C-alpha positions as YAML, in Angstrom:
chain: A
units: angstrom
residues:
- id: 1
  name: UNK
  ca: [-145.82, 43.83, 33.80]
- id: 2
  name: UNK
  ca: [-145.01, 47.45, 34.63]
- id: 3
  name: UNK
  ca: [-144.98, 49.34, 37.92]
- id: 4
  name: UNK
  ca: [-143.94, 52.73, 39.14]
- id: 5
  name: UNK
  ca: [-140.86, 53.15, 41.30]
- id: 6
  name: UNK
  ca: [-143.20, 54.28, 44.16]
- id: 7
  name: UNK
  ca: [-145.21, 50.98, 43.93]
- id: 8
  name: UNK
  ca: [-142.05, 48.92, 43.97]
- id: 9
  name: UNK
  ca: [-140.78, 50.88, 46.98]
- id: 10
  name: UNK
  ca: [-143.93, 50.02, 48.87]
- id: 11
  name: UNK
  ca: [-143.40, 46.26, 48.12]
- id: 12
  name: UNK
  ca: [-139.86, 46.29, 49.59]
- id: 13
  name: UNK
  ca: [-140.59, 48.88, 52.43]
- id: 14
  name: UNK
  ca: [-138.07, 51.26, 50.84]
- id: 15
  name: UNK
  ca: [-137.72, 55.01, 50.32]
- id: 16
  name: UNK
  ca: [-137.78, 56.51, 46.92]
- id: 17
  name: UNK
  ca: [-135.09, 59.02, 46.01]
- id: 18
  name: UNK
  ca: [-136.01, 60.69, 42.72]
- id: 19
  name: UNK
  ca: [-139.16, 60.22, 40.61]
- id: 20
  name: UNK
  ca: [-141.66, 57.88, 42.34]
- id: 21
  name: UNK
  ca: [-143.73, 57.98, 39.15]
- id: 22
  name: UNK
  ca: [-140.95, 56.53, 36.99]
- id: 23
  name: UNK
  ca: [-142.23, 53.51, 35.17]
- id: 24
  name: UNK
  ca: [-140.19, 50.32, 35.56]
- id: 25
  name: UNK
  ca: [-140.64, 47.54, 32.96]
- id: 26
  name: UNK
  ca: [-138.18, 44.89, 34.14]
- id: 27
  name: UNK
  ca: [-135.65, 43.91, 36.70]
- id: 28
  name: UNK
  ca: [-132.19, 43.10, 35.32]
- id: 29
  name: UNK
  ca: [-128.65, 42.62, 36.52]
- id: 30
  name: UNK
  ca: [-126.51, 45.79, 36.67]
- id: 31
  name: UNK
  ca: [-124.58, 44.84, 33.45]
- id: 32
  name: UNK
  ca: [-127.79, 44.28, 31.48]
- id: 33
  name: UNK
  ca: [-130.13, 46.94, 32.84]
- id: 34
  name: UNK
  ca: [-131.50, 49.58, 30.42]
- id: 35
  name: UNK
  ca: [-133.42, 52.79, 30.92]
- id: 36
  name: UNK
  ca: [-136.79, 51.18, 31.84]
- id: 37
  name: UNK
  ca: [-135.16, 48.59, 34.10]
- id: 38
  name: UNK
  ca: [-134.45, 48.48, 37.77]
- id: 39
  name: UNK
  ca: [-131.32, 46.78, 39.17]
- id: 40
  name: UNK
  ca: [-129.87, 46.49, 42.57]
- id: 41
  name: UNK
  ca: [-126.60, 47.45, 44.25]
- id: 42
  name: UNK
  ca: [-125.54, 45.27, 47.16]
- id: 43
  name: UNK
  ca: [-122.32, 47.02, 48.02]
- id: 44
  name: UNK
  ca: [-121.39, 50.65, 47.70]
- id: 45
  name: UNK
  ca: [-118.06, 49.79, 46.02]
- id: 46
  name: UNK
  ca: [-120.12, 49.04, 42.90]
- id: 47
  name: UNK
  ca: [-121.48, 52.59, 42.82]
- id: 48
  name: UNK
  ca: [-119.19, 53.61, 39.87]
- id: 49
  name: UNK
  ca: [-120.58, 50.77, 37.86]
- id: 50
  name: UNK
  ca: [-124.14, 51.77, 38.63]
- id: 51
  name: UNK
  ca: [-123.31, 55.36, 37.69]
- id: 52
  name: UNK
  ca: [-121.97, 54.15, 34.34]
- id: 53
  name: UNK
  ca: [-124.88, 51.81, 33.73]
- id: 54
  name: UNK
  ca: [-128.08, 52.42, 31.64]
- id: 55
  name: UNK
  ca: [-130.38, 51.39, 34.50]
- id: 56
  name: UNK
  ca: [-133.33, 53.61, 35.08]
- id: 57
  name: UNK
  ca: [-133.38, 52.85, 38.74]
- id: 58
  name: UNK
  ca: [-131.74, 50.87, 41.38]
- id: 59
  name: UNK
  ca: [-132.43, 49.32, 44.84]
- id: 60
  name: UNK
  ca: [-129.56, 50.48, 47.02]
- id: 61
  name: UNK
  ca: [-128.51, 50.37, 50.72]
- id: 62
  name: UNK
  ca: [-129.77, 53.10, 53.00]
- id: 63
  name: UNK
  ca: [-127.88, 56.41, 52.64]
- id: 64
  name: UNK
  ca: [-126.70, 55.72, 49.07]
- id: 65
  name: UNK
  ca: [-127.33, 58.65, 46.79]
- id: 66
  name: UNK
  ca: [-126.62, 59.10, 43.11]
- id: 67
  name: UNK
  ca: [-127.58, 62.41, 41.53]
- id: 68
  name: UNK
  ca: [-128.65, 61.20, 38.11]
- id: 69
  name: UNK
  ca: [-130.51, 58.05, 39.07]
- id: 70
  name: UNK
  ca: [-133.86, 57.09, 40.63]
- id: 71
  name: UNK
  ca: [-133.25, 54.92, 43.68]
- id: 72
  name: UNK
  ca: [-135.11, 52.90, 46.28]
- id: 73
  name: UNK
  ca: [-133.16, 52.88, 49.54]
- id: 74
  name: UNK
  ca: [-133.62, 49.75, 51.67]
- id: 75
  name: UNK
  ca: [-131.89, 48.18, 54.69]
- id: 76
  name: UNK
  ca: [-130.92, 45.04, 52.64]
- id: 77
  name: UNK
  ca: [-130.96, 45.35, 48.84]
- id: 78
  name: UNK
  ca: [-130.99, 41.56, 48.36]
...
């Protein structure tokens, strides 16, 4: 199943930062995520790992920004 980042953001009541039309093909852990995958970041201390990952997008806490990544900001990423 595929969905756009915007569609996923609606499901989790989140805010898209980046390309809402980006196509997401799977959800995977941060260490396994590839370009068409979405992952999540529970704590901001893992931001360097997200930046270094191949993930195409991430669900992150409110206020987290990462210039080169599509994000969905939510109150509770879990």
